[in-house]
Coordinates of C-alpha atoms and ligand atoms in Angstrom, one line a residue:
M25 CA -2.3 70.6 25.8
P26 CA -2.1 72.7 22.7
S27 CA -4.8 72.0 20.1
E28 CA -4.0 70.7 16.6
E29 CA -4.9 74.1 15.3
V30 CA -2.4 75.9 17.5
T31 CA 0.4 73.4 16.7
D32 CA -0.2 73.9 13.0
E33 CA 0.4 77.6 13.4
R34 CA 3.9 77.0 14.4
S35 CA 5.0 75.4 11.1
N36 CA 7.5 77.1 9.0
S37 CA 4.9 77.9 6.3
G38 CA 4.0 81.0 8.3
A39 CA 6.8 83.2 7.0
S40 CA 6.7 85.7 4.1
A41 CA 9.4 87.4 2.1
V42 CA 9.8 91.2 2.7
R43 CA 10.7 93.4 -0.2
Y44 CA 11.6 97.1 0.0
E45 CA 11.1 98.9 -3.3
G46 CA 12.6 102.3 -3.2
A47 CA 11.1 102.9 0.2
T48 CA 11.7 106.5 1.3
K49 CA 10.9 108.4 4.5
R50 CA 11.1 112.1 5.0
Y51 CA 10.0 113.3 8.4
G52 CA 7.8 116.5 8.3
D53 CA 8.9 118.9 5.6
S54 CA 12.6 117.9 6.0
S55 CA 14.4 117.9 2.6
V56 CA 16.7 115.2 3.8
A57 CA 15.4 111.7 3.8
A58 CA 15.8 109.6 6.9
V59 CA 15.6 106.6 4.7
D60 CA 16.4 107.2 1.0
A61 CA 15.0 104.9 -1.7
L62 CA 15.7 101.7 0.2
T63 CA 15.6 98.6 -2.0
L64 CA 16.2 95.3 -0.2
E65 CA 14.8 91.7 -0.5
I66 CA 14.6 89.6 2.6
P67 CA 13.9 85.9 1.7
A68 CA 11.2 84.2 3.8
G69 CA 12.5 82.5 6.9
E70 CA 15.8 84.4 7.1
I71 CA 17.2 86.9 9.6
C72 CA 18.2 90.1 8.0
V73 CA 20.2 92.5 10.3
L74 CA 20.2 96.2 9.7
V75 CA 23.3 97.6 11.2
G76 CA 24.8 101.1 11.1
P77 CA 25.7 104.2 13.1
S78 CA 23.1 105.9 15.3
G79 CA 20.6 108.0 13.3
C80 CA 21.3 106.3 10.0
G81 CA 17.6 105.3 9.7
K82 CA 17.4 101.7 11.0
T83 CA 14.4 102.1 13.2
T84 CA 12.7 104.1 10.5
A85 CA 13.3 101.4 7.9
M86 CA 11.9 98.8 10.2
R87 CA 8.9 100.7 11.3
M88 CA 7.8 101.4 7.7
V89 CA 7.1 97.6 7.4
N90 CA 4.3 97.7 10.0
R91 CA 3.4 101.3 9.1
T92 CA 4.0 102.7 12.6
V93 CA 6.0 105.1 10.3
E94 CA 4.3 105.9 7.0
M95 CA 6.4 105.9 3.9
S96 CA 6.8 109.0 1.9
E97 CA 7.5 107.2 -1.4
G98 CA 8.1 103.7 -2.7
D99 CA 6.7 100.5 -1.4
I100 CA 7.2 97.5 0.8
L101 CA 5.8 94.1 -0.1
I102 CA 5.1 91.3 2.4
G103 CA 4.6 88.0 0.6
G104 CA 4.1 90.0 -2.6
E105 CA 1.4 92.2 -1.1
S106 CA 1.9 96.0 -0.6
V107 CA 1.7 97.2 3.0
R108 CA -0.1 100.3 1.5
D109 CA -3.0 98.1 0.6
R110 CA -3.4 96.7 4.1
D111 CA -5.4 98.1 7.0
A112 CA -2.6 99.7 9.2
A113 CA -4.1 98.5 12.5
R114 CA -4.5 95.0 11.3
L115 CA -1.1 94.9 9.8
R116 CA 0.5 96.0 13.1
R117 CA -1.1 93.0 14.9
E118 CA 0.1 90.6 12.2
I119 CA 3.7 91.6 12.6
G120 CA 5.6 90.7 15.7
Y121 CA 7.5 93.7 17.2
V122 CA 10.2 93.6 19.9
I123 CA 11.5 96.9 21.0
Q124 CA 14.7 97.8 23.0
Q125 CA 13.0 98.8 26.2
I126 CA 10.9 95.6 26.0
G127 CA 7.7 97.6 26.6
L128 CA 5.7 95.0 28.6
F129 CA 2.5 96.3 30.1
P130 CA 3.4 96.8 33.8
H131 CA 0.0 96.2 35.2
R132 CA -0.7 93.0 33.3
T133 CA 0.7 89.6 34.3
I134 CA 3.3 87.8 32.1
A135 CA 0.5 85.5 30.7
Q136 CA -1.7 88.5 30.0
N137 CA 1.2 90.3 28.2
I138 CA 1.8 87.3 25.9
A139 CA -1.9 87.0 25.2
A140 CA -2.3 90.7 24.2
V141 CA -2.4 90.3 20.5
P142 CA -4.4 87.1 20.3
Q143 CA -7.0 88.9 22.4
L144 CA -7.0 91.9 20.1
L145 CA -7.5 89.4 17.2
G146 CA -10.5 88.0 19.0
W147 CA -9.2 84.5 19.6
K148 CA -11.2 82.2 21.8
K149 CA -10.2 81.9 25.4
E150 CA -9.0 78.3 25.3
R151 CA -7.0 78.9 22.1
T152 CA -5.3 82.0 23.7
E153 CA -4.5 80.1 26.9
A154 CA -3.1 77.1 25.0
R155 CA -0.9 79.4 22.9
T156 CA 0.3 81.3 25.9
A157 CA 1.3 78.1 27.7
E158 CA 3.0 76.9 24.6
L159 CA 5.0 80.1 24.3
I160 CA 6.1 80.2 27.9
E161 CA 7.5 76.7 27.4
L162 CA 9.1 77.6 24.0
I163 CA 11.0 80.5 25.6
G164 CA 12.1 78.3 28.5
L165 CA 10.3 80.2 31.2
D166 CA 9.0 78.5 34.3
P167 CA 5.2 78.2 33.9
E168 CA 4.7 79.6 37.4
L169 CA 6.1 83.0 36.2
G170 CA 3.0 83.4 34.0
G171 CA 1.1 84.9 37.0
R172 CA 3.8 87.4 37.9
Y173 CA 4.1 91.0 36.8
P174 CA 7.0 92.3 34.6
A175 CA 8.7 94.1 37.5
Q176 CA 9.0 90.7 39.3
L177 CA 11.2 89.3 36.5
S178 CA 14.8 89.8 35.6
G179 CA 15.7 91.9 32.6
G180 CA 16.6 88.7 30.6
Q181 CA 13.3 87.1 31.5
Q182 CA 11.4 90.2 30.5
Q183 CA 13.2 90.2 27.2
R184 CA 12.1 86.5 26.6
V185 CA 8.6 87.5 27.4
G186 CA 8.9 90.4 24.9
V187 CA 9.9 87.8 22.2
A188 CA 7.1 85.5 23.2
R189 CA 4.5 88.3 23.0
A190 CA 5.8 89.2 19.5
L191 CA 5.4 85.6 18.4
A192 CA 2.0 85.0 20.0
A193 CA -0.2 85.4 17.0
D194 CA 2.3 83.5 14.8
P195 CA 3.3 86.6 12.8
L196 CA 4.5 86.4 9.2
V197 CA 7.3 88.8 9.9
M198 CA 9.2 89.7 13.1
L199 CA 10.6 93.2 13.7
M200 CA 13.3 93.3 16.4
D201 CA 14.8 96.7 17.2
E202 CA 17.9 96.2 19.4
P203 CA 16.1 93.5 21.3
F204 CA 19.0 92.6 23.5
G205 CA 20.5 96.1 23.8
A206 CA 19.5 96.6 27.4
I207 CA 20.9 93.3 28.6
D208 CA 24.3 92.7 30.2
P209 CA 26.8 90.9 27.9
I210 CA 26.6 87.5 29.5
N211 CA 22.8 87.3 29.4
R212 CA 22.8 88.9 25.9
E213 CA 25.0 86.0 24.6
R214 CA 22.6 83.5 26.1
L215 CA 19.5 85.2 24.7
Q216 CA 21.1 85.5 21.3
N217 CA 21.8 81.7 21.3
E218 CA 18.3 81.0 22.6
F219 CA 16.8 83.1 19.8
L220 CA 18.9 81.4 17.2
R221 CA 17.8 77.9 18.4
L222 CA 14.2 79.1 18.4
Q223 CA 14.5 80.6 15.0
A224 CA 15.9 77.3 13.6
E225 CA 12.6 75.8 14.6
I226 CA 10.1 78.5 13.8
G227 CA 11.8 79.9 10.6
K228 CA 10.3 83.4 10.8
T229 CA 11.3 86.2 8.5
V230 CA 13.1 88.5 10.9
L231 CA 14.3 92.1 10.6
F232 CA 16.8 92.7 13.3
V233 CA 18.3 96.0 14.2
T234 CA 21.5 96.5 16.0
H235 CA 24.4 98.9 16.0
D236 CA 26.8 96.2 17.2
I237 CA 28.6 94.6 14.2
D238 CA 29.5 91.5 16.2
E239 CA 25.9 90.9 17.1
A240 CA 25.0 91.5 13.4
I241 CA 27.5 88.9 12.3
K242 CA 26.3 86.4 14.9
M243 CA 22.6 86.8 14.2
G244 CA 22.3 87.6 10.5
D245 CA 21.8 85.3 7.6
R246 CA 22.3 88.5 5.7
I247 CA 23.4 91.9 6.9
A248 CA 22.5 95.3 5.4
V249 CA 25.2 97.8 6.5
M250 CA 23.6 101.2 6.4
R251 CA 25.1 104.6 6.3
E252 CA 23.7 108.0 7.1
G253 CA 20.5 108.8 5.3
G254 CA 19.3 105.2 5.3
K255 CA 21.4 104.2 2.3
V256 CA 22.6 100.6 2.1
A257 CA 26.4 100.4 1.8
Q258 CA 26.5 96.6 1.4
Y259 CA 23.9 93.8 1.6
A260 CA 25.5 90.4 1.9
T261 CA 26.2 87.4 4.2
P262 CA 28.3 88.0 7.3
A263 CA 31.3 86.2 5.8
E264 CA 31.1 88.1 2.5
I265 CA 31.0 91.4 4.4
L266 CA 34.2 90.4 6.3
M267 CA 36.0 89.0 3.3
D268 CA 35.1 91.6 0.8
P269 CA 33.8 94.9 2.2
A270 CA 32.2 96.9 -0.5
D271 CA 33.9 100.2 0.3
E272 CA 35.8 102.1 3.0
F273 CA 32.8 102.8 5.0
V274 CA 32.0 99.1 5.4
E275 CA 35.7 98.3 6.0
D276 CA 35.8 100.9 8.8
F277 CA 32.6 99.7 10.3
V278 CA 33.7 96.0 10.5
G279 CA 37.1 97.0 11.5
A280 CA 38.6 95.0 8.6
D281 CA 41.1 96.9 6.4
R282 CA 44.6 95.9 7.4
A283 CA 43.6 93.2 9.8
L284 CA 42.0 91.2 7.1
K285 CA 45.3 90.8 5.4
R286 CA 46.7 89.4 8.6
L287 CA 44.2 86.5 8.3
A288 CA 46.3 85.3 5.3
L289 CA 49.3 84.9 7.6
M290 CA 47.5 83.1 10.4
R291 CA 46.4 79.5 10.9
V292 CA 43.2 78.4 12.6
A293 CA 45.3 76.9 15.4
D294 CA 46.6 80.5 16.2
I295 CA 43.2 81.7 17.4
D296 CA 41.2 80.7 20.5
L297 CA 38.5 78.5 19.2
W298 CA 35.1 78.0 20.8
K299 CA 34.4 74.7 22.7
A300 CA 31.4 72.9 21.2
P301 CA 29.0 71.3 23.5
L302 CA 29.5 67.6 22.4
A303 CA 26.7 65.0 22.1
Y304 CA 27.1 61.3 21.6
V305 CA 24.7 58.9 19.8
G306 CA 22.4 57.3 22.3
Q307 CA 23.2 59.8 25.1
P308 CA 20.1 61.1 27.0
T309 CA 19.2 64.5 25.5
A310 CA 18.6 65.8 29.0
E311 CA 22.4 65.7 29.6
V312 CA 23.0 67.6 26.4
R313 CA 20.5 70.2 27.3
A314 CA 22.2 70.6 30.7
K315 CA 25.5 71.4 28.8
L316 CA 23.7 74.0 26.7
A317 CA 22.4 75.8 29.8
S318 CA 25.9 76.3 31.1
P319 CA 26.9 80.0 30.9
D320 CA 30.2 79.4 29.1
V321 CA 28.6 77.8 26.1
E322 CA 29.4 79.8 23.0
V323 CA 28.1 77.6 20.3
P324 CA 24.3 77.6 20.2
Y325 CA 23.9 74.0 19.0
P326 CA 25.4 70.7 20.2
L327 CA 27.8 68.9 17.9
L328 CA 27.2 65.2 17.4
V329 CA 30.5 63.2 17.5
D330 CA 31.2 59.5 17.2
S331 CA 33.0 57.5 19.9
E332 CA 36.4 58.8 18.6
R333 CA 35.1 62.4 18.9
R334 CA 35.0 62.8 15.1
P335 CA 32.3 65.3 14.2
L336 CA 29.1 64.0 12.5
G337 CA 26.7 66.9 12.4
W338 CA 24.8 69.5 14.4
L339 CA 21.8 68.7 16.6
S340 CA 18.7 70.8 16.2
E341 CA 16.1 71.7 18.7
R342 CA 13.9 69.0 17.2
D343 CA 16.7 66.4 17.7
L344 CA 16.8 67.5 21.3
R345 CA 13.1 66.8 21.8
A346 CA 13.7 63.0 21.5
D347 CA 14.8 61.2 24.7
V348 CA 18.2 60.1 23.3
V349 CA 20.5 61.6 20.8
P350 CA 19.8 60.2 17.3
S351 CA 22.5 58.7 15.1
R352 CA 21.6 60.9 12.2
P353 CA 21.5 64.6 13.1
D354 CA 19.0 67.1 11.6
S355 CA 21.7 69.4 10.2
P356 CA 24.7 68.4 8.2
L357 CA 28.1 69.1 9.5
G358 CA 28.9 71.7 6.9
P359 CA 32.5 72.7 6.3
L360 CA 35.0 70.8 8.4
L361 CA 38.1 72.8 8.9
D362 CA 41.6 71.7 9.8
R363 CA 43.7 73.3 12.6
D364 CA 46.4 73.9 10.0
D365 CA 44.2 75.8 7.6
V366 CA 45.1 79.4 6.8
M367 CA 42.5 81.7 8.4
R368 CA 41.6 83.4 5.2
D369 CA 40.9 80.0 3.6
A370 CA 38.8 79.0 6.6
L371 CA 36.8 82.2 6.3
A372 CA 36.3 81.5 2.6
D373 CA 35.1 77.9 3.5
L374 CA 32.6 79.4 5.9
L375 CA 31.5 81.8 3.1
Q376 CA 31.2 79.0 0.6
G377 CA 29.2 76.8 3.0
E378 CA 27.0 79.7 4.0
A379 CA 27.9 78.8 7.5
Q380 CA 28.2 80.9 10.6
Y381 CA 30.6 78.4 12.2
A382 CA 32.3 75.2 11.5
A383 CA 33.9 72.4 13.3
V384 CA 37.7 72.3 13.4
A385 CA 39.4 68.9 13.4
D386 CA 42.9 67.8 14.5
H387 CA 45.2 65.6 12.5
Q388 CA 43.3 62.5 13.6
G389 CA 40.0 64.0 12.5
R390 CA 38.9 64.6 16.1
I391 CA 37.1 67.7 17.2
A392 CA 39.5 70.5 18.2
G393 CA 37.0 73.3 18.5
V394 CA 34.7 75.5 16.6
L395 CA 35.6 78.5 14.4
S396 CA 32.9 81.1 13.9
V397 CA 32.5 84.2 11.7
E398 CA 32.0 85.9 15.0
I399 CA 35.4 84.9 16.4
I400 CA 37.0 86.2 13.2
S401 CA 35.0 89.4 13.4
E402 CA 36.1 89.9 17.0
F403 CA 39.7 89.3 16.1
L404 CA 39.5 91.8 13.3
G405 CA 38.1 94.4 15.7
S406 CA 40.8 93.8 18.3
P407 CA 43.8 96.1 18.7
E408 CA 46.1 93.2 18.2
A409 CA 44.8 92.6 14.7
K410 CA 45.1 96.3 13.8
T411 CA 48.9 96.4 14.3
E412 CA 50.8 97.0 11.1
E413 CA 52.0 93.9 9.3
H414 CA 55.4 93.6 7.5
G415 CA 54.4 91.1 4.9
A416 CA 52.7 92.6 1.9
V417 CA 49.7 90.4 1.1
E418 CA 47.0 91.3 -1.4
R419 CA 43.4 92.0 -0.5
P420 CA 41.3 88.8 -0.8
H421 CA 38.6 88.7 -3.3
G422 CA 35.5 86.5 -3.2
Ligands
ATP11 N1 9.6 111.3 14.5 C1 10.7 111.9 13.9 N2 10.6 113.1 13.5 C2 11.6 113.7 12.8 N3 12.8 113.1 12.6 C3 12.9 111.9 13.0 C4 11.9 111.2 13.7 N4 12.3 109.9 14.0 C5 13.6 109.8 13.5 N5 14.0 111.0 12.9 C6 15.2 111.3 12.3 O1 15.5 110.3 11.3 C7 16.8 109.9 11.3 C8 16.8 108.4 11.4 O2 16.3 108.0 12.7 P1 16.2 106.5 13.2 O3 15.5 106.5 14.5 O4 15.5 105.7 12.1 O5 17.7 106.1 13.3 P2 18.4 104.8 13.9 O6 19.3 104.3 12.9 O7 17.3 103.8 14.4 O8 19.2 105.3 15.1 P3 19.6 104.7 16.5 O9 20.7 103.7 16.3 O10 20.1 105.8 17.3 O11 18.4 104.1 17.1 C9 17.5 110.6 12.4 O12 18.2 111.7 11.8 C10 16.4 111.1 13.3 O13 16.7 112.3 13.9
MG12 MG1 16.8 103.1 16.3

């Protein structure tokens, strides 16, 4: 059983805003900055994705936060406090870090890997063990695997352990550098969904690096599109970036340009929607969890519907911890779209509602599927969308 103390540590209060203030990095005596006067504010509890071409400075920008790379100029504040004023070794332990190659210690068991930072911080044995057990459960790993070595786990399981290890000491900030880059597409999708569910519960401030725009759009509350030299081309919500790319570089990167205009000529019904895992009031939550575990689930949260299959809201991880599905879901429904809506308006509704996805209803108000910013982004990137359109339609503005 986790102690009171450990349970408290998981509350959402343990997240801090991160502010880059003209943070600059020049490696060695290079005259060109790898990251040039980066200024960016990441609100506490949000996922900020840094996305951009290889070598544009994403990893450098991220590593300046925990000072595994030392800044040349400028500053980074965590919860208002400069990282420069912090002891670098201590700072490193207080910030969760997940790297692409996972980096588990091969000769330590899974449990010992997860306990690494608490041990460094001098936690008592019982507290460390309780926290380790709690995290193994949180990431959905069989407790028996705790005694195995990393090589005895699948890539996806190892990746989960990497996330658990980074979360172990309840960090104020999480740095995740292409955390799912080495995983096959099907498992990557599953890990992304798992992480989003976990994040809805733990509410960490997360810096997430990827070079995949679709992953950025799926995972980010905000996205910083970076260009060569660590300059931010645009910093906005996923929907804003799709609707109104700041310049040609961003347009090219999201594959928008002409395809965006095509959205004005399409209806929601013209695109393949996602199927929502449905949940009914009073249904055992075990049944809903079983649905979520299925590999073809694309929406990370279950949609609560009434007996007529009319959407009521989204269930959270907390809702799912009860025995039966509650009548009042944790999260409001958000925008409800209609199959006949014009795609560009649907995207605008998502933008307005600051939502990553929304339920789509048919004429009777029954659930017809789910439209996500990710579906639109994939559509914009597809060759089909890039074909020239005859109708002249203006560029949408926010
Ligand atoms: N230790 C280093 N010494 C010198 N130059 C470096 C060092 N690390 C990175 N660089 C240079 O700084 C620039 C930014 O590198 P960085 O690793 O931050 O890019 P990135 O956006 O993370 O790229 P990728 O997507 O390939 O991981 C690159 O030009 C790189 O060559
Ligand atoms: Mg990198």
